[in-house]
Amino acid sequence: DLSSSTDDVIFYTTASATERMRLTSAGSLGIGESSPDELLHIKSSTSAKPVIKLENSGNVASGGQIHFVMSTTDESVNDIPGTIRFKGMNSANSETEYATIYVRNISITDNEEDSEMHFRTMNDGTLGSNLMIKSGNVGIGTVSNINDKLHVEGNMRVTGNLVAQEFHSEYI
C-alpha cells in the first residue's frame, strides 16, 4: 500500500500494515526509519542488519563499486572527498565514533594529483589518526613527516624474519 496523507510518501506492507519506507517532502528516504535525518537512512533492529548488497551477476572481471565524488568547481587542497564512519553507543548512551577512514586531497593540480588516506581509531576516549598512507608512503603511529616507504613512530615487534637489502650506518 502507498499513503500520501501527509507531504511524505509512505510505503506499507498489506499483511501487517507496518510502515516499511518513507520518502519525506524534503527528499530524504527512510527504510525502516519513519524520520530519516539523512538523504538515505536505513535502520534495522535485527542482528547483523542492515546490509547494503551490491551484486554483479555478469561474467565480468569487476564487481560492484562505491564512488565518493566531489563534483564542484571549487575543489581545493585539504578537501575530503569521502569518509566512512563506524559508530556505536557508549555506556552513557551517546552516539560515539569508534573508527573512521577518510581521504584528503593534498594536490589537485592536473596530472600531479596526490592524496592521503587516514585510518583513525578510538584510544582512551580520543579518536586519533593511527595509520596513514600518503603519496605511496605508510605512517604508523604518526601522520606527519612521512617521507619514507614505512615510518613507524613507537615500538615495533616483529615475530619472524625481518629482511633488509641494504644497511646505512646512520640508521644502525
Tab-separated table of C-alpha atoms in Angstrom:
chain	number	residue	atom	x	y	z
A	1	ASP	CA	0.000	0.000	0.000
A	2	LEU	CA	1.016	3.569	-0.590
A	3	SER	CA	-0.095	6.503	1.531
A	4	SER	CA	0.344	10.206	0.990
A	5	SER	CA	-1.919	11.656	3.676
A	6	THR	CA	0.957	13.952	4.678
A	7	ASP	CA	3.516	15.617	2.472
A	8	ASP	CA	5.529	12.370	2.814
A	9	VAL	CA	5.078	9.283	0.669
A	10	ILE	CA	4.800	6.240	2.952
A	11	PHE	CA	5.034	2.591	1.896
A	12	TYR	CA	3.279	-0.070	3.989
A	13	THR	CA	3.093	-3.856	3.760
A	14	THR	CA	-0.515	-5.000	3.490
A	15	ALA	CA	-0.271	-8.047	5.764
A	16	SER	CA	0.723	-6.120	8.882
A	17	ALA	CA	0.026	-2.512	7.862
A	18	THR	CA	3.556	-1.761	9.029
A	19	GLU	CA	5.410	1.219	7.610
A	20	ARG	CA	8.450	-0.031	5.659
A	21	MET	CA	9.715	3.033	3.812
A	22	ARG	CA	9.130	6.800	3.821
A	23	LEU	CA	10.094	9.461	1.316
A	24	THR	CA	9.837	12.822	3.058
A	25	SER	CA	8.808	16.071	1.422
A	26	ALA	CA	12.440	17.196	1.960
A	27	GLY	CA	13.654	14.331	-0.255
A	28	SER	CA	15.050	12.072	2.488
A	29	LEU	CA	14.364	8.343	2.192
A	30	GLY	CA	13.933	6.220	5.289
A	31	ILE	CA	13.919	2.419	5.059
A	32	GLY	CA	12.866	1.052	8.417
A	33	GLU	CA	13.006	4.653	9.693
A	34	SER	CA	9.996	6.989	9.778
A	35	SER	CA	12.047	10.151	10.486
A	36	PRO	CA	15.095	9.966	8.204
A	37	ASP	CA	17.745	12.558	9.112
A	38	GLU	CA	19.938	11.997	6.039
A	39	LEU	CA	19.221	11.665	2.306
A	40	LEU	CA	19.228	7.870	2.844
A	41	HIS	CA	18.614	6.482	6.331
A	42	ILE	CA	18.407	2.685	6.681
A	43	LYS	CA	17.514	1.246	10.096
A	44	SER	CA	17.004	-2.258	11.453
A	45	SER	CA	16.730	-3.825	14.892
A	46	THR	CA	17.715	-7.253	13.533
A	47	SER	CA	21.184	-8.614	14.379
A	48	ALA	CA	23.813	-8.099	11.640
A	49	LYS	CA	21.432	-5.851	9.695
A	50	PRO	CA	21.025	-3.601	7.820
A	51	VAL	CA	23.227	-4.772	4.999
A	52	ILE	CA	23.708	-2.976	1.705
A	53	LYS	CA	24.355	-5.512	-1.027
A	54	LEU	CA	25.873	-4.590	-4.389
A	55	GLU	CA	25.805	-7.646	-6.641
A	56	ASN	CA	27.038	-8.098	-10.183
A	57	SER	CA	25.950	-11.443	-11.613
A	58	GLY	CA	27.570	-10.941	-15.009
A	59	ASN	CA	30.595	-12.803	-16.297
A	60	VAL	CA	32.858	-9.794	-15.736
A	61	ALA	CA	36.206	-9.091	-14.053
A	62	SER	CA	34.987	-6.247	-11.803
A	63	GLY	CA	32.069	-6.239	-9.387
A	64	GLY	CA	30.090	-3.514	-7.624
A	65	GLN	CA	31.654	-0.244	-6.566
A	66	ILE	CA	31.047	2.660	-4.245
A	67	HIS	CA	32.152	6.068	-5.508
A	68	PHE	CA	32.733	9.141	-3.350
A	69	VAL	CA	32.741	12.097	-5.743
A	70	MET	CA	33.111	15.830	-5.098
A	71	SER	CA	31.816	17.409	-8.288
A	72	THR	CA	32.055	21.092	-7.507
A	73	THR	CA	34.088	23.660	-9.394
A	74	ASP	CA	35.678	24.847	-6.153
A	75	GLU	CA	37.856	21.880	-5.180
A	76	SER	CA	40.914	22.731	-3.133
A	77	VAL	CA	43.802	21.201	-1.243
A	78	ASN	CA	42.694	19.550	2.031
A	79	ASP	CA	39.206	18.734	0.710
A	80	ILE	CA	37.934	15.386	1.994
A	81	PRO	CA	36.060	13.660	-0.852
A	82	GLY	CA	34.916	10.676	1.204
A	83	THR	CA	34.577	9.378	4.753
A	84	ILE	CA	33.432	6.096	6.267
A	85	ARG	CA	32.484	6.354	9.947
A	86	PHE	CA	31.983	3.444	12.343
A	87	LYS	CA	29.702	4.499	15.197
A	88	GLY	CA	28.001	2.906	18.169
A	89	MET	CA	26.568	3.837	21.538
A	90	ASN	CA	28.852	4.201	24.564
A	91	SER	CA	27.944	3.401	28.188
A	92	ALA	CA	26.353	6.876	28.562
A	93	ASN	CA	24.051	6.048	25.626
A	94	SER	CA	25.772	8.661	23.438
A	95	GLU	CA	26.479	8.026	19.780
A	96	THR	CA	30.264	7.606	19.553
A	97	GLU	CA	32.564	7.399	16.554
A	98	TYR	CA	34.882	4.443	17.182
A	99	ALA	CA	36.781	4.449	13.885
A	100	THR	CA	36.986	6.468	10.670
A	101	ILE	CA	38.525	6.054	7.240
A	102	TYR	CA	38.825	9.157	5.092
A	103	VAL	CA	40.768	10.541	2.122
A	104	ARG	CA	42.193	14.062	1.855
A	105	ASN	CA	43.300	15.763	-1.365
A	106	ILE	CA	46.832	17.132	-0.942
A	107	SER	CA	47.343	18.187	-4.563
A	108	ILE	CA	44.586	18.837	-7.084
A	109	THR	CA	46.832	20.091	-9.902
A	110	ASP	CA	46.052	18.257	-13.158
A	111	ASN	CA	48.500	15.374	-13.748
A	112	GLU	CA	50.051	15.987	-10.288
A	113	GLU	CA	47.091	14.822	-8.153
A	114	ASP	CA	48.094	13.427	-4.759
A	115	SER	CA	46.227	12.245	-1.697
A	116	GLU	CA	46.451	10.724	1.739
A	117	MET	CA	44.221	8.095	3.345
A	118	HIS	CA	43.719	8.223	7.120
A	119	PHE	CA	42.674	5.356	9.373
A	120	ARG	CA	41.534	6.640	12.769
A	121	THR	CA	40.606	4.567	15.819
A	122	MET	CA	39.443	5.335	19.334
A	123	ASN	CA	42.036	5.062	22.127
A	124	ASP	CA	41.160	6.040	25.715
A	125	GLY	CA	38.283	8.240	24.573
A	126	THR	CA	40.193	10.054	21.816
A	127	LEU	CA	39.782	9.466	18.099
A	128	GLY	CA	43.226	9.754	16.554
A	129	SER	CA	44.927	9.036	13.230
A	130	ASN	CA	46.931	5.871	13.792
A	131	LEU	CA	47.698	4.858	10.221
A	132	MET	CA	48.124	6.974	7.110
A	133	ILE	CA	49.015	6.224	3.518
A	134	LYS	CA	50.392	9.320	1.809
A	135	SER	CA	51.877	9.547	-1.675
A	136	GLY	CA	52.737	5.835	-1.592
A	137	ASN	CA	54.308	6.011	1.890
A	138	VAL	CA	52.883	4.462	5.070
A	139	GLY	CA	52.949	6.029	8.525
A	140	ILE	CA	52.034	4.023	11.619
A	141	GLY	CA	51.614	5.978	14.844
A	142	THR	CA	52.337	9.246	13.016
A	143	VAL	CA	50.693	11.415	10.377
A	144	SER	CA	53.474	13.952	9.887
A	145	ASN	CA	56.796	13.860	8.031
A	146	ILE	CA	56.040	10.571	6.286
A	147	ASN	CA	58.834	10.705	3.725
A	148	ASP	CA	59.861	7.036	3.722
A	149	LYS	CA	58.014	3.996	2.404
A	150	LEU	CA	57.388	2.943	6.025
A	151	HIS	CA	57.595	5.269	9.028
A	152	VAL	CA	56.797	3.742	12.419
A	153	GLU	CA	56.522	6.021	15.460
A	154	GLY	CA	56.889	3.961	18.634
A	155	ASN	CA	57.945	0.430	19.455
A	156	MET	CA	57.690	-2.325	16.907
A	157	ARG	CA	57.579	-6.084	17.404
A	158	VAL	CA	58.492	-8.500	14.651
A	159	THR	CA	57.908	-12.212	15.132
A	160	GLY	CA	59.664	-13.988	12.312
A	161	ASN	CA	62.312	-12.797	9.929
A	162	LEU	CA	62.992	-9.177	9.124
A	163	VAL	CA	64.908	-8.957	5.872
A	164	ALA	CA	66.746	-5.795	4.821
A	165	GLN	CA	68.512	-5.496	1.484
A	166	GLU	CA	70.734	-2.565	2.365
A	167	PHE	CA	72.050	-1.012	5.586
A	168	HIS	CA	73.335	2.507	6.167
A	169	SER	CA	75.436	3.232	9.235
A	170	GLU	CA	73.461	6.375	10.172
A	171	TYR	CA	70.378	4.215	10.790
A	172	ILE	CA	72.013	1.466	12.861
